[in-house]
CSV table of C-alpha atoms in Angstrom, one decimal:
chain,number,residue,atom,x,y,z
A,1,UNK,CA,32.6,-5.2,11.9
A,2,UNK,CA,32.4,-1.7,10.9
A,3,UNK,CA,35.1,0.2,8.6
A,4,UNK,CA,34.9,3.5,6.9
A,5,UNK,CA,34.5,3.5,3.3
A,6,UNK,CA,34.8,6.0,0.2
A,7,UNK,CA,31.1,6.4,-0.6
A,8,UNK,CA,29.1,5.1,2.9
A,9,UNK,CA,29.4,2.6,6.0
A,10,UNK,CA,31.5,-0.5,4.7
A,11,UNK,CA,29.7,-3.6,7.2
A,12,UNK,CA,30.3,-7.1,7.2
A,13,UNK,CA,29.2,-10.3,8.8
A,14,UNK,CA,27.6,-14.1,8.8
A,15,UNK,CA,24.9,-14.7,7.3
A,16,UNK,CA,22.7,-16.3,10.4
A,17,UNK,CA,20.9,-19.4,10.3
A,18,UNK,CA,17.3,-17.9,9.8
A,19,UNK,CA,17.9,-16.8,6.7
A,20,UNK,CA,19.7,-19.5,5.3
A,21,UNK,CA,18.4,-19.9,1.5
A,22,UNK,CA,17.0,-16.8,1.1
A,23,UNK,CA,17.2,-14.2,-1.5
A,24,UNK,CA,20.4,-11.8,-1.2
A,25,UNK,CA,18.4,-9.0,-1.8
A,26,UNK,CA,16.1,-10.2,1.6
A,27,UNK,CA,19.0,-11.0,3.9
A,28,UNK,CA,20.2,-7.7,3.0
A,29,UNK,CA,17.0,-5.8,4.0
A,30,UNK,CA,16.6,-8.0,7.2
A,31,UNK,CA,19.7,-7.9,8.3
A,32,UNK,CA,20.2,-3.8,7.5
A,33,UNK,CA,16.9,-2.5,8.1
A,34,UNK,CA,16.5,-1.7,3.8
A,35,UNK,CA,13.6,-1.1,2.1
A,36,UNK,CA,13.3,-4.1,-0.5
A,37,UNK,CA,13.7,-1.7,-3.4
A,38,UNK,CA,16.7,-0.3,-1.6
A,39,UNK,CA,18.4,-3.7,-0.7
A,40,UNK,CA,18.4,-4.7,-4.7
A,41,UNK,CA,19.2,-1.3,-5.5
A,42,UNK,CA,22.7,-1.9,-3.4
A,43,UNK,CA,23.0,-5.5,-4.2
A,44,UNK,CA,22.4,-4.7,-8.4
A,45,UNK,CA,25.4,-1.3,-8.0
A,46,UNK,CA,27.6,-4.2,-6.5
A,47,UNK,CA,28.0,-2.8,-3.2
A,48,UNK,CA,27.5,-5.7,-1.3
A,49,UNK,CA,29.5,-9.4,-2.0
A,50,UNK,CA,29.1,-13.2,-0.6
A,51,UNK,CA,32.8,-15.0,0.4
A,52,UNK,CA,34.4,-11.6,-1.5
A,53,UNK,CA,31.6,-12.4,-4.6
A,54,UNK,CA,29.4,-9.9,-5.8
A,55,UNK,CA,26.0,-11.6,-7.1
A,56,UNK,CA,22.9,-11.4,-8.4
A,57,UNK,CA,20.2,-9.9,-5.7
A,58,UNK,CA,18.0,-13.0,-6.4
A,59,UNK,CA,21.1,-15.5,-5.7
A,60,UNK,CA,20.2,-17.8,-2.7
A,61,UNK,CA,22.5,-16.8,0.5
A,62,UNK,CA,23.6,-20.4,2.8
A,63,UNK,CA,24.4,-19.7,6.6
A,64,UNK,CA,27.7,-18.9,7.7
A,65,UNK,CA,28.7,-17.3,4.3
A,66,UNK,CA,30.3,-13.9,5.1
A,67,UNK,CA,28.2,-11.2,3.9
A,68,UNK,CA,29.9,-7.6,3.0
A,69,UNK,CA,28.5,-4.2,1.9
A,70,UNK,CA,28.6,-0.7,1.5
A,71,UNK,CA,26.0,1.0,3.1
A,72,UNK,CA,24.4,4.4,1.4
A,73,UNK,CA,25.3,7.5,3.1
A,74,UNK,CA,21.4,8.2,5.1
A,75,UNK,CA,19.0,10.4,2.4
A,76,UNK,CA,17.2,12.7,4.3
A,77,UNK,CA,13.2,12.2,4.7
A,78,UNK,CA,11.5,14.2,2.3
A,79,UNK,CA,9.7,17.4,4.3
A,80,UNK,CA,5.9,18.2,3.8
A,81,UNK,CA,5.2,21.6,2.3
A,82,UNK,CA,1.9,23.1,2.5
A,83,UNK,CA,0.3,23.3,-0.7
A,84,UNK,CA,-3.3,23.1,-2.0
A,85,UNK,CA,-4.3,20.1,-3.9
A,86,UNK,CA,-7.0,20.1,-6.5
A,87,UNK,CA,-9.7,17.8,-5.8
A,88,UNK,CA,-8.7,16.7,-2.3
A,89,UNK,CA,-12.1,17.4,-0.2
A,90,UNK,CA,-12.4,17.6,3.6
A,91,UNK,CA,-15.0,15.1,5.1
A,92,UNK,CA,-15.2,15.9,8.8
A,93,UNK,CA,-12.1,17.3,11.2
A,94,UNK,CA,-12.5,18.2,14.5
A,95,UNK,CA,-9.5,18.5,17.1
A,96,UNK,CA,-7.9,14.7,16.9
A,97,UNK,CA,-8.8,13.2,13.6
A,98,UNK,CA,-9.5,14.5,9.7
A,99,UNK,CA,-11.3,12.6,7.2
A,100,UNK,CA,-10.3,13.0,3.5
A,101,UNK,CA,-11.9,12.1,0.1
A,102,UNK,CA,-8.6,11.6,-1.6
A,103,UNK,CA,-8.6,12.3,-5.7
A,104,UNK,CA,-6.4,9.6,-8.0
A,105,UNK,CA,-2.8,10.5,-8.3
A,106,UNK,CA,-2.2,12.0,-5.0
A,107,UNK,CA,-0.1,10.1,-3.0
A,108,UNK,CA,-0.4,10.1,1.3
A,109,UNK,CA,2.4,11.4,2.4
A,110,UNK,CA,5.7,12.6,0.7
A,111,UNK,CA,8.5,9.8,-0.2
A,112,UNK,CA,11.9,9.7,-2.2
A,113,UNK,CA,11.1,10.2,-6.0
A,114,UNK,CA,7.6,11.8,-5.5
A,115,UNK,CA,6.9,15.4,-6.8
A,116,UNK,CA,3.5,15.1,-7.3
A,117,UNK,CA,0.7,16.4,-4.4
A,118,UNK,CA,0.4,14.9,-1.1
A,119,UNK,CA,-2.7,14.8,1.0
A,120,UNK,CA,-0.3,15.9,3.9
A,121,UNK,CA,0.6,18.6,2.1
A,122,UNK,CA,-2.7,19.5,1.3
A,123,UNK,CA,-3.8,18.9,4.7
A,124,UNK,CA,-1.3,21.5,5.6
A,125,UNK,CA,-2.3,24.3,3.4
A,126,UNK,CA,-5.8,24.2,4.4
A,127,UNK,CA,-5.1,24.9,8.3
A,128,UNK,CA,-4.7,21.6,9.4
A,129,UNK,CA,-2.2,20.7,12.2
A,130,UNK,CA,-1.5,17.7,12.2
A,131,UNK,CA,-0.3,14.8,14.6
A,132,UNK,CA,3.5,14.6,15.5
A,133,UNK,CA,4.0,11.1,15.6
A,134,UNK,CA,5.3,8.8,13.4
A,135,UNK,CA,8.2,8.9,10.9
A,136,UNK,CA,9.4,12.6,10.1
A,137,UNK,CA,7.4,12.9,6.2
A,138,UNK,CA,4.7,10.7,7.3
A,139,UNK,CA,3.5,12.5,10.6
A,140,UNK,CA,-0.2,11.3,11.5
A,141,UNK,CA,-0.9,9.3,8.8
A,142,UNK,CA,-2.5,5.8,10.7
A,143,UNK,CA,-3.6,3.7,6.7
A,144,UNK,CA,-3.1,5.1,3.4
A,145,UNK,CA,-4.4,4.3,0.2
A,146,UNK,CA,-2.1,3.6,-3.6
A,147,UNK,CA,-1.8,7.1,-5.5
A,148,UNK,CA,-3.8,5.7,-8.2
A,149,UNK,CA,-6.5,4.8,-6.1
A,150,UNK,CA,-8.9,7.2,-4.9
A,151,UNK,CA,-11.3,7.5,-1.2
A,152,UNK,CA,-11.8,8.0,2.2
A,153,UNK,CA,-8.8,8.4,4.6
A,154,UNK,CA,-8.3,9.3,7.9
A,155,UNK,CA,-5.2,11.0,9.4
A,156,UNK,CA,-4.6,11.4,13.3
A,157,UNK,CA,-4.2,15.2,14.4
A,158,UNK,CA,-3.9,14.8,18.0
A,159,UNK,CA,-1.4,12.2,19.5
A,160,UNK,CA,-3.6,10.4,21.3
A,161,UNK,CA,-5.9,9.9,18.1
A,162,UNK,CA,-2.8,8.5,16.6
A,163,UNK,CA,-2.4,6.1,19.3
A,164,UNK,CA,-5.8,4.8,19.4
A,165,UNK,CA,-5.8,4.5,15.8
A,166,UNK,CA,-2.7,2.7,14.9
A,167,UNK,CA,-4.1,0.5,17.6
A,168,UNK,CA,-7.3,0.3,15.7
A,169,UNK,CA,-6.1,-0.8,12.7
A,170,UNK,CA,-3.4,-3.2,13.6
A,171,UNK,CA,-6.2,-5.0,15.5
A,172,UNK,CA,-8.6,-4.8,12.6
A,173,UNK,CA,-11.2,-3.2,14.7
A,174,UNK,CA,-11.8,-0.4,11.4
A,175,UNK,CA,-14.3,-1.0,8.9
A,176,UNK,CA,-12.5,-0.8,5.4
A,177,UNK,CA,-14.9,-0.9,2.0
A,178,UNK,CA,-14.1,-0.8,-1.2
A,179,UNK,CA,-15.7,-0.9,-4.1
A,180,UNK,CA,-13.8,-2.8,-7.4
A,181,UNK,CA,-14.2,-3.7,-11.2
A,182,UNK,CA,-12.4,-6.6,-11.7
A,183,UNK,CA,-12.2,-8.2,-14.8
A,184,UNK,CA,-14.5,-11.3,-15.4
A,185,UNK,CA,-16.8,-12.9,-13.5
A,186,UNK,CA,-16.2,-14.3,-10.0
A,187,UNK,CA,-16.5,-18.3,-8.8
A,188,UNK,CA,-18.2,-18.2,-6.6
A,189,UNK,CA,-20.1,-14.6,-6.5
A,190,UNK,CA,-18.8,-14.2,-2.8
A,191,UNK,CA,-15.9,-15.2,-0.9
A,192,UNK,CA,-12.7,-14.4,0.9
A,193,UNK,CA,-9.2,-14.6,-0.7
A,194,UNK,CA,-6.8,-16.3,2.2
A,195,UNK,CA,-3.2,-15.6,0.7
A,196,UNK,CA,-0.2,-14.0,2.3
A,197,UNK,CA,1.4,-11.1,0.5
A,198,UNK,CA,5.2,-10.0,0.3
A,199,UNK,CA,7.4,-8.6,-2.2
A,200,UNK,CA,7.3,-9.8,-5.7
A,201,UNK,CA,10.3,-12.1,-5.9
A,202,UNK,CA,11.3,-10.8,-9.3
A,203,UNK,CA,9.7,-7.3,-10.3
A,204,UNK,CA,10.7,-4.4,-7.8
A,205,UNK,CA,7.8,-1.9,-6.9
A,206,UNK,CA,5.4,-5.1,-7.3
A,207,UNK,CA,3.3,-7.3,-4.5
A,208,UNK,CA,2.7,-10.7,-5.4
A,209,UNK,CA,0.9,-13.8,-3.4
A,210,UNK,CA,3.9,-15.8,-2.3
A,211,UNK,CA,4.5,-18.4,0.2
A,212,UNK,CA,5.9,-17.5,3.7
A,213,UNK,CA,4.2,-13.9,3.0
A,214,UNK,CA,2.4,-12.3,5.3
A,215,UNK,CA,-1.3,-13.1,6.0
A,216,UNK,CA,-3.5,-11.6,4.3
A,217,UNK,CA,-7.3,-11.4,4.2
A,218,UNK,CA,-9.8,-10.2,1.8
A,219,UNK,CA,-13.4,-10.5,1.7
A,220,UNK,CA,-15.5,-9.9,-1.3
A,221,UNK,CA,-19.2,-10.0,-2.6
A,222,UNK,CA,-20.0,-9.4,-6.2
A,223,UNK,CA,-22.6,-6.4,-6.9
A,224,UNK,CA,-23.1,-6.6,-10.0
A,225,UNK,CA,-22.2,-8.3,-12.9
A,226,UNK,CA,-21.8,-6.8,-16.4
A,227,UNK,CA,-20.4,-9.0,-19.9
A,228,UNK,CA,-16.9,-8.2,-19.4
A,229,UNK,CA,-16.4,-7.2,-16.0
A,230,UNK,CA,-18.3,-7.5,-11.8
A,231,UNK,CA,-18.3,-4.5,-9.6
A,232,UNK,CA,-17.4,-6.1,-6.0
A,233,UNK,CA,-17.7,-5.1,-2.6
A,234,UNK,CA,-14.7,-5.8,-0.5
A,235,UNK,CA,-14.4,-5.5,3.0
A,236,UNK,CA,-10.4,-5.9,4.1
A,237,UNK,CA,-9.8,-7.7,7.1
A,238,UNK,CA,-5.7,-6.9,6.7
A,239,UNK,CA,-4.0,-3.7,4.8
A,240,UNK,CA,-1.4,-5.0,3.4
A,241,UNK,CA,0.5,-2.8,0.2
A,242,UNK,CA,-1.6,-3.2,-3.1
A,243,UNK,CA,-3.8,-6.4,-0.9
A,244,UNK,CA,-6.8,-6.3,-3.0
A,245,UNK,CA,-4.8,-5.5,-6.7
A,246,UNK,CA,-2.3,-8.7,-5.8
A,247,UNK,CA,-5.6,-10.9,-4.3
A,248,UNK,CA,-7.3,-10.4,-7.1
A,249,UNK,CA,-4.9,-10.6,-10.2
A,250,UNK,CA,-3.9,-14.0,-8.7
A,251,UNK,CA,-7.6,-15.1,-9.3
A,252,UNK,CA,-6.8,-13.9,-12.6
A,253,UNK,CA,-9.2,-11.1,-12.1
A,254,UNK,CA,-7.2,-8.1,-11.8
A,255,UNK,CA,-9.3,-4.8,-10.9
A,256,UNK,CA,-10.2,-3.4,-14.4
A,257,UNK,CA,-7.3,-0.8,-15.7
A,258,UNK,CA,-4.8,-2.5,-13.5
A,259,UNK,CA,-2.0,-2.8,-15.8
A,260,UNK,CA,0.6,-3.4,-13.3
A,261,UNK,CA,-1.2,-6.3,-12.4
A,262,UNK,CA,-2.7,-7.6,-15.4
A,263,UNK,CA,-5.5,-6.3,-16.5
A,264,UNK,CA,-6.3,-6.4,-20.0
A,265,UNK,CA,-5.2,-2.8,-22.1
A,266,UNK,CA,-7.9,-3.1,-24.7
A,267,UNK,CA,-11.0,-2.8,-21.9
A,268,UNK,CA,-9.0,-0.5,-19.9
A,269,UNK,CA,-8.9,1.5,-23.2
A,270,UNK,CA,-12.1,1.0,-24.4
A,271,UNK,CA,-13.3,2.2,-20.6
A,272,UNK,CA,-11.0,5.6,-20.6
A,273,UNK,CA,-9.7,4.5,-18.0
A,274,UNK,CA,-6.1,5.4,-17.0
A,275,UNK,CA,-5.6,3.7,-13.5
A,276,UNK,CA,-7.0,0.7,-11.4
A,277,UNK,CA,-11.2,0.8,-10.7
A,278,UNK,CA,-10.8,0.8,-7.1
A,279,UNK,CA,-12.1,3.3,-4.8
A,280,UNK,CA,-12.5,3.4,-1.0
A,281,UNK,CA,-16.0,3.6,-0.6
A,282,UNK,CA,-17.0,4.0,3.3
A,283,UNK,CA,-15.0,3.7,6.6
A,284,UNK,CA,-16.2,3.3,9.8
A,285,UNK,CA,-14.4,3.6,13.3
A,286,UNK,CA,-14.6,4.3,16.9
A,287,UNK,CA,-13.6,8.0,17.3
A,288,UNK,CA,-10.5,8.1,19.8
A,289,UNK,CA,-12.2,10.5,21.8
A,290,UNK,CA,-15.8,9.7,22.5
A,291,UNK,CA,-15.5,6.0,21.5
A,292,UNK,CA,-18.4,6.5,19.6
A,293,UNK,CA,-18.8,5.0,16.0
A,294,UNK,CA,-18.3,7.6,13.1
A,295,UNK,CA,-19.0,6.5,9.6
A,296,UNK,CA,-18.0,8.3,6.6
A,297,UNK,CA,-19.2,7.2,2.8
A,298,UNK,CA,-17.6,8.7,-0.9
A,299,UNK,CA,-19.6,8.7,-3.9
A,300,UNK,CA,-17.3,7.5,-7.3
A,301,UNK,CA,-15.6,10.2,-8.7
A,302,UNK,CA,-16.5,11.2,-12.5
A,303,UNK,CA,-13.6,8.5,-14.4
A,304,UNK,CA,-15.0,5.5,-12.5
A,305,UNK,CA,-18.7,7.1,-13.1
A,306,UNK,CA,-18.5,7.1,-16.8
A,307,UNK,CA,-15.8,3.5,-16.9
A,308,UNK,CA,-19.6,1.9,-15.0
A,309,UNK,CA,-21.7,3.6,-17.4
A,310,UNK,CA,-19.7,2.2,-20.8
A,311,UNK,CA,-19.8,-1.1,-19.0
A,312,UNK,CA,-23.6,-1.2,-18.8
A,313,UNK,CA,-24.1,0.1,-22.3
């Protein structure tokens, strides 16, 4: 059933027996194609009730319980404006792909509450046209990487580069590695983290390892070990949001400066460092015109460089 109401789309109906016992916040999403974040949001304003109830977003929903709420009036997608962004360099472009070294605190592509630089953006006021496809503020972009990490990414500027590549990656058929400093020392030195990833079930913007999740694969080999901390090598098998940050703060070695995840401020201080050590090191792919393998590598930039350097003092 569908009504008008004062401030959005008024909807109700039963909650369906697959999601009996879940999280209203998560029948909400599922059922009305929200964001997480945006589903608590409208649960927490009380726009949306259980039996004529408003409750808490992390109150269990039971099947057949009639579910009501007020939609938001659609926000629309934030557009991409060229503009130059300091330290973003160009790897290798030719006509269907481009290859970025991305600098910390630029995010991939523009999204609701972000002012800061994109590499779209960026992209854009260098020259480069880029692929239609996709959603509207997120055109061509096939992985992307956290704003405060930085690395190599590739974005699609033909169509059929896009194609190829979302295929690529959802198959797991591109070579992802990163290099970490996580705090401690690993047990054993090498390994692979088998956990499935969703939503944190009680801290929004957050990832946690959680039952039911979806899978996610990481594989990891330790390079070198210093008193307080082991740079890694990781190789992802899955990209899921913030997958090696959430694998490895539930081994209760979160990536050194990680304080969204745990990591400890005193070393993160005593390191200068103001974000998570994580940086993506090399990719490697078929390109999606020759088929060829194309490999691309990115040297630390300078606050990782000198966190190693205090490490090894």
């Amino acid at each position: 059933m569908t009504t008008p109401a004062r401030h959005g789309e008024r909807r109700s109906l039963p909650v369906p027996d697959g999601l009996d016992g879940t999280r209203l916040d998560q029948a909400v999403s599922r059922l009305f194609g929200l964001s997480r974040t945006a589903a608590a949001a409208l649960v927490e304003s009380g726009d949306a009730a259980v039996d004529g109830v408003t409750r808490h977003k992390s109150d269990r929903v039971t099947a057949g319980a009639w579910l009501e709420v007020v939609l938001p009036a659609p926000v629309a997608a934030p557009v991409v404006i060229a503009q130059p962004v300091d330290g973003l360099r160009v790897e290798y472009a030719d006509e269907d792909i481009v290859v970025v070294d991305k600098p910390v605190g630029v995010a991939a592509h523009p999204s609701p509450g972000w002012t800061g630089p994109t590499v779209l953006a960026g992209l854009a006021a260098a020259g480069h046209t880029i692929a239609t496809s996709g959603a509207a503020e997120r055109q061509g972009i096939v992985h992307r990487l956290d704003v405060g990490t930085s690395g190599l990414m590739v974005v699609a500027k033909s169509e059929h580069a896009y194609s190829v590549l979302k295929r690529a990656f959802k198959e797991r058929e591109v070579d992802k590695r990163y290099h970490a400093v996580v705090q401690g020392h690993l047990d054993p030195l090498r390994g692979t983290i088998d956990a499935p990833i969703d939503r944190h079930p009680t801290h929004d913007y957050r990832w946690a390892v959680v039952s039911g999740g979806k899978p996610s694969v990481t594989h990891y080999e330790t390079v070198e070990a210093f008193p307080a901390a082991s740079l890694v090598d990781i190789r992802l098998e899955t990209g899921r949001t913030h997958q090696i940050r959430v694998h490895f703060s539930a081994l209760r070695h979160p990536c050194v400066g990680d304080l969204t995840y745990g990591a400890d401020p005193t070393l993160a201080a005593r390191l200068g460092l103001t974000r998570q050590w994580l940086h993506a090191r090399a990719l490697s792919f078929l390109h999606p015109r020759t088929a060829e393998e194309v490999r691309f590598h990115s040297d630390y930039p300078d606050d990782l460089k000198r966190a190693l350097a205090v490490l090894g003092d």
